[in-house]
Coordinates of C-alpha atoms in Angstrom, one line a residue:
X746 CA -14.4 -49.6 36.5
X747 CA -10.7 -49.7 35.5
X748 CA -10.1 -49.5 31.3
X749 CA -8.2 -51.5 29.4
X750 CA -5.1 -50.4 27.7
X751 CA -6.6 -50.4 24.7
X752 CA -9.4 -47.6 26.0
X753 CA -6.5 -46.2 27.6
X754 CA -4.3 -46.0 24.1
X755 CA -8.3 -44.5 22.1
X756 CA -8.6 -42.1 24.4
X757 CA -5.1 -40.6 24.3
X758 CA -5.4 -40.6 20.3
X759 CA -9.0 -38.9 20.1
X760 CA -7.3 -36.3 22.8
X761 CA -4.5 -35.8 21.0
X762 CA -6.4 -35.7 17.5
X763 CA -8.6 -32.9 19.3
X764 CA -5.6 -30.8 20.8
X765 CA -3.9 -30.7 17.0
X766 CA -7.1 -29.4 15.6
X767 CA -7.8 -26.9 17.9
X768 CA -4.6 -25.3 17.3
X769 CA -5.4 -22.1 15.5
X770 CA -1.7 -20.8 14.0
X771 CA -0.3 -17.5 14.3
X772 CA 3.1 -17.6 12.3
X773 CA 5.5 -20.4 11.8
X774 CA 7.9 -21.4 14.5
X775 CA 10.7 -18.9 15.0
X776 CA 9.3 -16.5 12.3
X777 CA 7.8 -13.4 11.7
X778 CA 4.4 -12.7 13.0
X779 CA 2.3 -11.9 9.3
X780 CA -1.1 -11.0 10.7
X781 CA 0.2 -8.3 13.8
X782 CA 1.7 -6.7 10.7
X783 CA -1.4 -6.7 8.6
X784 CA -4.0 -5.7 11.8
X785 CA -1.2 -2.3 12.6
X786 CA -0.6 -1.8 8.8
X787 CA -4.9 -0.2 8.8
X788 CA -4.7 0.9 12.5
X789 CA -1.8 3.5 10.7
X790 CA -4.5 5.0 7.8
X791 CA -6.4 5.7 11.2
X792 CA -3.8 7.7 12.5
X793 CA -3.5 9.7 9.7
X794 CA -7.2 10.6 9.3
X795 CA -8.7 13.7 8.3
X796 CA -11.8 16.3 9.5
X797 CA -14.8 14.4 11.6
X798 CA -13.2 10.8 13.2
X799 CA -16.1 8.0 13.4
X800 CA -17.3 7.1 16.9
X801 CA -14.8 3.0 16.1
X802 CA -11.7 5.7 16.0
X803 CA -9.3 3.0 17.4
X804 CA -6.1 5.1 17.0
X805 CA -7.3 7.3 20.4
X806 CA -4.1 9.6 20.8
X807 CA -5.7 11.7 17.1
X808 CA -8.5 13.7 17.8
X809 CA -11.1 16.1 14.6
X810 CA -9.2 18.3 12.7
X811 CA -9.2 20.7 9.4
X812 CA -13.1 20.5 10.0
X813 CA -13.0 23.5 7.8
X814 CA -11.1 22.8 4.6
X815 CA -12.8 24.4 2.2
X816 CA -14.7 26.7 3.3
X817 CA -12.9 29.6 2.0
X818 CA -14.0 27.7 -1.4
X819 CA -17.3 27.5 -0.1
X820 CA -16.8 23.7 -1.3
X821 CA -17.2 20.5 1.6
X822 CA -12.8 19.1 1.1
X823 CA -13.4 18.4 5.3
X824 CA -12.1 13.9 4.8
X825 CA -9.2 12.0 3.4
X826 CA -5.4 11.6 4.1
X827 CA -2.7 13.8 5.1
X828 CA 0.4 12.3 3.1
X829 CA 2.9 12.0 6.0
X830 CA 4.1 13.5 8.9
X831 CA 2.2 16.9 7.9
X832 CA -0.8 18.5 7.6
X833 CA -1.5 18.8 3.6
X834 CA -3.7 17.3 1.8
X835 CA -1.9 16.1 -1.4
X836 CA -4.1 14.7 -4.1
X837 CA -1.7 12.8 -5.9
X838 CA -0.4 10.5 -3.3
X839 CA -3.7 9.9 -1.9
X840 CA -5.4 8.5 -4.5
X841 CA -2.2 5.9 -5.4
X842 CA -2.7 5.3 -2.0
X843 CA -6.4 4.3 -2.3
X844 CA -5.3 2.7 -5.4
X845 CA -2.5 0.0 -4.5
X846 CA -5.5 -0.2 -1.1
X847 CA -7.9 -1.9 -3.6
X848 CA -5.2 -3.9 -5.7
X849 CA -4.0 -5.3 -2.7
X850 CA -7.6 -6.2 -1.5
X851 CA -8.6 -7.1 -4.9
X852 CA -5.7 -9.4 -5.2
X853 CA -5.3 -10.7 -1.7
X854 CA -8.9 -9.7 -0.6
X855 CA -9.8 -13.7 0.3
X856 CA -6.7 -13.8 2.7
X857 CA -8.1 -10.2 4.5
X858 CA -11.0 -11.7 4.9
X859 CA -9.4 -15.2 7.1
X860 CA -7.7 -12.8 9.2
X861 CA -10.9 -11.1 9.8
X862 CA -9.4 -7.7 8.5
X863 CA -11.4 -7.3 5.7
X864 CA -14.1 -4.6 7.2
X865 CA -10.9 -2.3 8.4
X866 CA -10.4 -2.8 4.9
X867 CA -13.3 -1.3 3.2
X868 CA -12.6 1.4 6.3
X869 CA -9.6 3.1 4.9
X870 CA -10.7 2.5 1.2
X871 CA -13.6 4.2 1.6
X872 CA -12.1 6.7 4.0
X873 CA -10.5 8.4 1.5
X874 CA -13.3 7.5 -1.7
X875 CA -15.3 9.8 0.2
X876 CA -13.0 12.6 0.1
X877 CA -13.0 12.3 -3.6
X878 CA -16.5 12.3 -4.0
X879 CA -16.3 15.7 -2.7
X880 CA -13.3 17.0 -4.2
X881 CA -14.6 16.2 -7.5
X882 CA -17.5 18.7 -7.5
X883 CA -17.7 19.4 -11.2
X884 CA -17.7 16.8 -14.6
X885 CA -14.5 19.0 -14.7
X886 CA -13.3 20.0 -11.9
X887 CA -11.5 18.5 -9.3
X888 CA -9.7 19.9 -5.9
X889 CA -6.0 18.5 -5.6
X890 CA -4.7 19.9 -2.2
X891 CA -6.2 21.4 0.5
X892 CA -3.6 23.3 2.2
X893 CA 0.6 24.8 1.6
X894 CA 3.4 22.7 1.7
X895 CA 5.6 25.8 2.9
X896 CA 3.4 27.1 5.6
X897 CA 2.9 23.8 6.7
X898 CA 6.6 23.1 7.0
X899 CA 7.5 26.3 9.4
X900 CA 4.6 24.7 12.0
X901 CA 5.1 22.1 14.2
X902 CA 1.5 21.5 16.3
X903 CA -0.5 19.0 16.1
X904 CA -3.8 18.7 13.3
X905 CA -6.0 19.1 16.2
X906 CA -4.5 22.9 16.5
X907 CA -3.9 24.2 13.3
X908 CA -3.0 27.8 12.4
X909 CA -1.2 27.5 9.1
X910 CA -2.9 28.5 5.4
X911 CA -5.7 25.7 4.5
X912 CA -6.4 27.7 1.1
X913 CA -8.0 24.5 -1.3
X914 CA -6.8 24.5 -5.4
X915 CA -8.3 22.5 -8.3
X916 CA -7.6 21.7 -12.2
X917 CA -10.6 22.4 -14.3
X918 CA -10.2 22.8 -17.9
X919 CA -8.8 26.0 -17.8
X920 CA -5.9 24.8 -15.4
X921 CA -5.6 21.5 -16.6
X922 CA -3.6 18.7 -14.7
X923 CA -4.3 14.7 -15.9
X924 CA -1.7 12.8 -13.3
X925 CA -3.9 14.1 -10.6
X926 CA -7.4 13.1 -12.3
X927 CA -6.6 10.0 -13.8
X928 CA -5.0 9.1 -10.5
X929 CA -8.0 9.4 -9.2
X930 CA -10.5 7.5 -12.1
X931 CA -7.8 5.4 -11.7
X932 CA -8.5 4.8 -7.4
X933 CA -12.2 4.7 -7.7
X934 CA -12.3 2.5 -10.3
X935 CA -10.1 0.4 -8.7
X936 CA -11.8 0.6 -5.4
X937 CA -15.5 0.9 -7.3
X938 CA -14.7 -3.2 -7.7
X939 CA -13.8 -4.4 -4.4
X940 CA -17.4 -2.6 -3.2
X941 CA -19.1 -4.2 -5.9
X942 CA -20.5 -7.0 -3.9
X943 CA -21.1 -5.4 -1.0
X944 CA -22.7 -2.3 -2.1
X945 CA -23.3 -2.1 -5.2
X946 CA -25.0 1.8 -5.4
X947 CA -21.5 3.1 -4.0
X948 CA -19.6 1.3 -6.5
X949 CA -21.9 2.3 -8.9
X950 CA -20.9 6.4 -7.9
X951 CA -17.7 5.7 -8.1
X952 CA -17.9 4.0 -10.8
X953 CA -19.9 7.1 -12.7
X954 CA -17.1 10.1 -11.2
X955 CA -13.4 7.9 -12.1
X956 CA -15.8 7.8 -15.8
X957 CA -15.7 11.5 -16.1
X958 CA -12.6 12.2 -13.6
X959 CA -10.9 10.1 -16.3
X960 CA -12.4 11.3 -19.7
X961 CA -12.0 14.8 -17.8
X962 CA -8.0 14.4 -17.3
X963 CA -8.0 12.5 -21.3
X964 CA -9.2 15.3 -23.3
X965 CA -7.5 18.6 -21.6
X966 CA -4.1 17.2 -21.2
X967 CA -2.2 19.0 -19.2
X968 CA 1.2 18.7 -16.1
X969 CA -0.8 19.6 -12.9
X970 CA 2.6 20.7 -10.8
X971 CA 1.4 23.6 -13.1
X972 CA -1.1 24.1 -13.1
X973 CA -0.7 24.2 -9.4
X974 CA 2.2 25.8 -8.6
X975 CA 1.9 25.7 -4.2
X976 CA 2.3 21.5 -5.3
X977 CA 6.4 22.1 -7.3
X978 CA 8.1 21.7 -4.5
X979 CA 6.7 18.6 -3.1
X980 CA 4.5 16.3 -5.4
X981 CA 6.3 17.3 -8.6
X982 CA 5.0 15.3 -11.7
X983 CA 8.5 13.8 -13.0
X984 CA 7.0 11.1 -15.7
X985 CA 4.3 13.3 -17.0
X986 CA 0.8 12.1 -17.7
X987 CA 1.1 9.7 -19.8
X988 CA 1.6 6.6 -17.0
X989 CA -1.1 7.8 -15.1
X990 CA -3.8 8.0 -18.4
X991 CA -2.8 4.3 -18.6
X992 CA -3.0 2.8 -15.6
X993 CA -6.2 4.5 -15.3
X994 CA -7.8 3.2 -18.4
X995 CA -6.5 -0.8 -17.2
X996 CA -8.6 -0.1 -14.2
X997 CA -11.3 1.7 -15.7
X998 CA -11.0 -1.6 -18.0
X999 CA -11.4 -3.9 -15.7
X1000 CA -14.2 -2.1 -13.4
X1001 CA -15.9 -1.9 -16.5
X1002 CA -15.8 -4.8 -18.9
X1003 CA -15.6 -2.4 -21.9
X1004 CA -13.2 -2.9 -24.7
X1005 CA -13.1 1.1 -24.9
X1006 CA -10.4 1.2 -22.3
X1007 CA -8.4 -1.9 -23.4
X1008 CA -8.4 0.5 -27.2
X1009 CA -7.0 3.4 -25.5
X1010 CA -4.6 1.1 -23.8
X1011 CA -3.6 0.5 -27.3
X1012 CA -3.1 2.8 -29.3
X1013 CA -2.1 5.3 -26.7
X1014 CA 0.9 2.7 -26.7
X1015 CA 3.7 4.7 -27.6
X1016 CA 3.1 7.8 -27.0
X1017 CA 2.2 7.7 -23.5
X1018 CA 5.8 6.0 -23.1
X1019 CA 4.1 2.9 -22.0
X1020 CA 5.6 0.2 -24.1
X1021 CA 8.8 3.2 -24.4
X1022 CA 9.9 3.0 -20.5
X1023 CA 12.0 0.3 -19.0
X1024 CA 11.7 1.6 -15.8
X1025 CA 13.6 0.1 -12.2
X1026 CA 11.0 2.3 -9.9
X1027 CA 8.3 1.7 -9.2
X1028 CA 5.9 4.5 -6.6
X1029 CA 3.5 7.7 -6.8
X1030 CA 4.9 9.7 -9.4
X1031 CA 6.2 7.0 -11.9
X1032 CA 3.4 4.3 -12.8
X1033 CA 5.0 2.7 -16.2
X1034 CA 5.8 -0.9 -14.5
X1035 CA 2.5 -1.1 -12.2
X1036 CA 0.8 -0.4 -15.6
X1037 CA 2.8 -3.1 -17.2
X1038 CA 2.4 -5.7 -14.3
X1039 CA -1.5 -4.4 -14.7
X1040 CA -1.3 -5.1 -19.1
X1041 CA 0.1 -8.2 -19.1
X1042 CA -2.0 -9.2 -16.3
X1043 CA -4.6 -8.6 -18.6
X1044 CA -2.8 -10.5 -21.6
X1045 CA -1.6 -14.0 -19.0
X1046 CA -5.4 -14.1 -18.8
X1047 CA -6.4 -14.4 -21.6
X1048 CA -10.2 -13.1 -22.9
X1049 CA -11.3 -11.4 -26.4
X1050 CA -8.7 -10.2 -27.2
X1051 CA -8.1 -9.2 -30.9
X1052 CA -4.2 -9.6 -32.9
X1053 CA -3.2 -6.0 -32.3
X1054 CA -4.7 -6.1 -28.6
X1055 CA -2.7 -8.9 -28.2
X1056 CA 0.5 -8.0 -29.9
X1057 CA 0.4 -4.8 -28.0
X1058 CA 0.3 -6.3 -24.5
X1059 CA 3.4 -8.2 -25.1
X1060 CA 4.9 -5.2 -25.2
X1061 CA 4.2 -3.9 -22.2
X1062 CA 5.0 -8.0 -21.1
X1063 CA 8.3 -7.4 -22.4
X1064 CA 8.8 -4.3 -20.3
X1065 CA 6.9 -5.5 -17.2
X1066 CA 9.6 -7.8 -16.8
X1067 CA 12.7 -5.5 -17.5
X1068 CA 11.1 -4.1 -14.5
X1069 CA 10.8 -7.1 -12.1
X1070 CA 14.2 -8.5 -13.5
X1071 CA 15.9 -6.2 -12.9
X1072 CA 14.0 -5.8 -9.0
X1073 CA 16.2 -9.6 -8.9
X1074 CA 19.2 -9.1 -10.8
X1075 CA 18.4 -10.9 -13.6
X1076 CA 19.2 -8.3 -16.4
X1077 CA 22.8 -7.6 -17.8
X1078 CA 24.5 -4.2 -18.2
X1079 CA 23.8 -3.5 -15.0
X1080 CA 20.2 -2.8 -15.7
X1081 CA 19.8 -3.7 -12.1
X1082 CA 18.1 -2.6 -8.8
X1083 CA 21.2 -1.6 -6.3
X1084 CA 20.8 -3.5 -3.3
X1085 CA 22.2 -3.2 0.3
X1086 CA 24.9 -5.2 0.7
X1087 CA 22.1 -6.5 3.4
X1088 CA 20.0 -7.8 0.7
X1089 CA 17.7 -4.9 0.1
X1090 CA 16.9 -2.9 -2.6
X1091 CA 18.1 0.7 -3.2
X1092 CA 17.0 2.9 -6.1
X1093 CA 17.5 6.5 -3.5
X1094 CA 18.2 7.5 -0.8
X1095 CA 14.6 9.6 0.4
X1096 CA 12.4 7.4 1.5
X1097 CA 13.7 4.5 -0.3
X1098 CA 11.4 1.6 1.1
X1099 CA 8.5 3.5 -0.8
X1100 CA 10.2 1.3 -3.8
X1101 CA 10.4 -1.9 -1.9
X1102 CA 7.1 -2.4 -1.1
X1103 CA 6.1 -1.4 -4.8
X1104 CA 8.7 -3.6 -6.1
X1105 CA 7.9 -6.2 -3.6
X1106 CA 3.5 -5.8 -4.3
X1107 CA 4.7 -5.9 -8.2
X1108 CA 6.9 -9.4 -8.1
X1109 CA 4.3 -10.7 -5.2
X1110 CA 1.3 -10.1 -7.4
X1111 CA 4.0 -10.8 -10.9
X1112 CA 4.3 -14.8 -9.4
X1113 CA 1.2 -15.3 -9.4
X1114 CA -0.3 -14.4 -12.7
X1115 CA 2.9 -16.5 -13.8
X1116 CA 1.5 -19.7 -11.7
X1117 CA -1.4 -19.5 -12.9
X1118 CA -0.5 -19.3 -16.9
X1119 CA 1.7 -22.0 -16.1
X1120 CA 4.3 -19.4 -17.1
X1121 CA 8.0 -18.3 -16.3
X1122 CA 9.8 -14.9 -16.4
X1123 CA 12.0 -14.4 -19.5
X1124 CA 15.5 -13.0 -18.1
X1125 CA 18.3 -11.5 -20.3
X1126 CA 20.0 -14.4 -17.7
X1127 CA 17.7 -17.4 -18.5
X1128 CA 13.7 -18.0 -17.5
X1129 CA 12.9 -17.4 -13.7
X1130 CA 10.3 -19.4 -12.3
X1131 CA 7.2 -17.9 -10.0
X1132 CA 8.8 -19.5 -6.8
X1133 CA 12.0 -17.8 -7.1
X1134 CA 9.8 -13.9 -7.2
X1135 CA 8.1 -14.6 -4.7
X1136 CA 10.5 -15.8 -2.5
X1137 CA 12.4 -12.4 -3.2
X1138 CA 9.7 -10.6 -2.5
X1139 CA 9.2 -11.8 1.0
X1140 CA 12.6 -11.2 1.2
X1141 CA 11.9 -8.2 1.5
X1142 CA 9.1 -7.6 3.5
X1143 CA 10.8 -9.8 6.1
X1144 CA 13.4 -6.9 5.7
X1145 CA 11.2 -4.3 6.3
X1146 CA 10.2 -6.6 10.0
X1147 CA 13.7 -6.8 10.8
X1148 CA 15.9 -9.9 8.9
X1149 CA 18.0 -6.8 8.8
X1150 CA 21.2 -6.1 10.0
X1151 CA 20.6 -3.1 12.3
X1152 CA 17.7 -5.6 13.5
X1153 CA 14.9 -3.2 13.6
X1154 CA 11.4 -3.5 12.2
X1155 CA 10.8 0.3 9.6
X1156 CA 7.1 -1.1 10.5
X1157 CA 6.5 0.7 13.5
X1158 CA 5.4 -0.1 16.6
X1159 CA 6.3 -4.4 15.4
X1160 CA 8.2 -6.4 17.0
X1161 CA 10.6 -4.8 19.7
X1162 CA 13.0 -3.1 18.1
X1163 CA 11.7 0.4 15.2
X1164 CA 11.8 3.6 15.6
X1165 CA 10.6 6.0 18.0
X1166 CA 10.8 9.1 16.5
X1167 CA 9.4 9.1 13.8
X1168 CA 9.2 12.0 11.7
X1169 CA 5.8 12.8 12.1
X1170 CA 4.1 16.1 14.4
X1171 CA 1.0 13.8 15.7
X1172 CA 3.3 11.5 17.1
X1173 CA 6.0 13.4 18.8
X1174 CA 3.6 16.5 20.6
X1175 CA 1.3 14.7 23.3
X1176 CA -2.1 13.7 22.2
X1177 CA -5.1 16.5 22.5
X1178 CA -6.9 13.7 24.2
X1179 CA -4.5 14.2 27.3
X1180 CA -3.8 18.3 27.2
X1181 CA -5.7 20.7 25.0
X1182 CA -3.8 23.8 26.0
X1183 CA -2.8 24.8 22.5
X1184 CA 0.3 24.7 21.2
X1185 CA 1.9 27.0 18.1
X1186 CA 3.7 26.6 15.5
X1187 CA 7.5 27.6 17.6
X1188 CA 6.4 25.9 20.8
X1189 CA 6.2 22.9 18.5
X1190 CA 9.3 22.8 17.7
X1191 CA 11.0 24.2 20.5
X1192 CA 9.6 21.4 23.2
X1193 CA 8.1 18.5 20.8
X1194 CA 10.6 18.3 18.1
X1195 CA 14.2 18.9 19.1
X1196 CA 12.8 16.5 22.0
X1197 CA 15.0 13.9 21.8
X1198 CA 13.3 11.6 23.3
X1199 CA 10.5 8.7 22.2
X1200 CA 7.1 10.2 21.0
X1201 CA 4.4 9.7 23.3
X1202 CA 2.3 8.3 20.7
X1203 CA 3.4 5.3 18.5
X1204 CA 2.5 5.8 14.5
X1205 CA 1.4 2.1 14.9
X1206 CA 1.7 0.3 11.2
X1207 CA 3.3 3.0 9.5
X1208 CA 6.3 2.2 7.4
X1209 CA 9.6 4.8 7.2
X1210 CA 11.9 5.9 5.0
X1211 CA 13.7 3.0 6.0
X1212 CA 18.4 2.8 5.8
X1213 CA 20.4 3.7 3.1
X1214 CA 22.0 2.5 1.0
X1215 CA 24.7 0.8 3.7
X1216 CA 21.6 -0.7 5.8
X1217 CA 22.3 2.2 8.1
X1218 CA 19.3 3.8 10.1
X1219 CA 19.8 7.0 12.1
X1220 CA 17.0 7.3 14.3
X1221 CA 16.1 11.1 14.5
X1222 CA 13.0 13.2 14.4
X1223 CA 14.3 16.0 12.0
X1224 CA 16.1 13.2 9.9
X1225 CA 12.9 13.2 7.8
X1226 CA 14.5 11.4 5.0
X1227 CA 14.6 8.0 7.1
X1228 CA 12.4 8.6 9.8
X1229 CA 9.4 9.8 8.4
X1230 CA 6.5 7.3 6.8
X1231 CA 4.0 8.3 4.3
X1232 CA 0.5 6.5 3.4
X1233 CA 1.3 4.9 0.5
X1234 CA 4.3 3.2 2.1
X1235 CA 2.2 1.2 3.7
X1236 CA -0.7 0.4 1.1
X1237 CA 0.8 -1.9 -1.5
X1238 CA 2.3 -3.9 1.5
X1239 CA -1.5 -4.8 2.8
X1240 CA -1.7 -7.3 0.6
X1241 CA 1.7 -8.3 0.7
X1242 CA 1.9 -9.7 4.1
X1243 CA -2.1 -11.0 3.9
X1244 CA -0.7 -13.9 1.7
X1245 CA 2.8 -14.3 3.6
X1246 CA 0.3 -15.3 6.2
X1247 CA -1.7 -17.4 4.1
X1248 CA 0.8 -19.4 3.0
X1249 CA 2.9 -19.1 6.8
X1250 CA -0.9 -20.6 8.0
X1251 CA -0.6 -23.4 5.2
X1252 CA 2.6 -24.7 5.9
X1253 CA 1.4 -24.8 10.0
X1254 CA -1.0 -26.8 8.6
X1255 CA 0.6 -29.2 6.8
X1256 CA 2.8 -29.0 10.3
X1257 CA 0.3 -30.6 12.4
X1258 CA -1.4 -32.3 10.3
X1259 CA 2.1 -34.5 10.0
X1260 CA 2.9 -34.5 13.6
X1261 CA -1.2 -36.0 13.9
X1262 CA -0.3 -38.7 11.1
X1263 CA 3.7 -39.9 13.0
X1264 CA 1.7 -39.7 17.2
X1265 CA -1.1 -41.8 15.6
X1266 CA 1.5 -44.1 14.0
X1267 CA 3.1 -44.1 16.8
X1268 CA 0.6 -44.8 19.1
X1269 CA -1.1 -47.5 17.0
X1270 CA 2.5 -49.4 16.7
X1271 CA 1.5 -49.2 20.6
X1272 CA -0.8 -50.8 20.6
X1273 CA 0.2 -53.7 17.8
X1274 CA 2.2 -55.4 20.8
X1275 CA 0.4 -54.9 23.7

């Protein structure tokens, strides 16, 4: 039996509706694949793992390494992350990486879960926090470094072949290090919130360590690079320990809800520089902008605050606004962050993208705080709506992913054009699983470091140091200022990529719905004159 015109139109409508509903938007048409960027980001953390790799390790060109770490000192320090392209485990940048990964998940965990990456996020955080638990051997003792930077930098070896010193360094009451104690406390407190629902016991354990480390860092105050001289040339503390103590207090407040930590923040705000420092950068060393943004969140979300606490938090917010306005170019008297001709924030030549990703995350998060509280950013040149903050943050993320004068993605493995000679010992040398023959320090330099070819292993998900002030990038392995990647470069972008994908997904859904409505109206119009 032949179908009538009306039945045919009805069938076409039904088919079109099912087709449109079945479409899963990947990214905005002509736009960037933020989902792919996020997925690749988590792979990078697997490439940076030290220790005995798990059965579900996805970066197959890496093998077990550092399996005797701590043995010389009689402690188990196996695990954790290598910070960059070498094999030293530096406690301060590692802890900052975990804090920022946790903050990303706390802000945008639902989006990450929607993308099917939540399990990988938890694994990335836990690989760091498991190590911190090992490293915190006594209430007032924390092992903060494994390996010697000088010896390591004279050697170009795969981590699986390491012959350099694995001497471990600690802080204690006689050799204090408030910065690294407080940053590790912040990391474990932030992570405890992440694990609160999925693993309450682990969350409680992290919080226990966080409290002890905060008390240790606060009671025995001292700069950690004076106690651990070996770190002075690599991760010295320029800003001192005040920002880390305020930072840790805020994270402990969010983790515990205890008024004790808000009082600590308020009482020490002036002495530690939290309400005095007007900064234009946010990094593993200088945390003031992060402190000020996080304190602003506490103020903007309300709660049971006293008048004195509210007043002091307003002072934090003023400094947060200075930082954000400087990123947007909205301050007066040249108190703004410079930009490259291509529009990238530029703080300094060596690993400039670490400052860009920090700014991008803080702008993104603060734009959400403004939206939820129905406020605008107050800048000297006028108020700025939340949408403008996020729009600029998106421009920085897009620049990193390839929307730049070089047409190059600074996220390795993303897109068709990205750095091929990343300054990274493991990535630049033949994989241990392919060639188990021992590679010595000098042999590594002579055979692998000086090669003019691309790395044999792609360090997927790494964000390198990035271009210079004129948007130029020299992709050479020896150009470590531009081609070396760090864990704290990628960590803040996890949350940003998740939000960007979520918004693009919503945009695509609206686009498909509009297409369906137009198709339905058109078919209904045909049906009306048949």
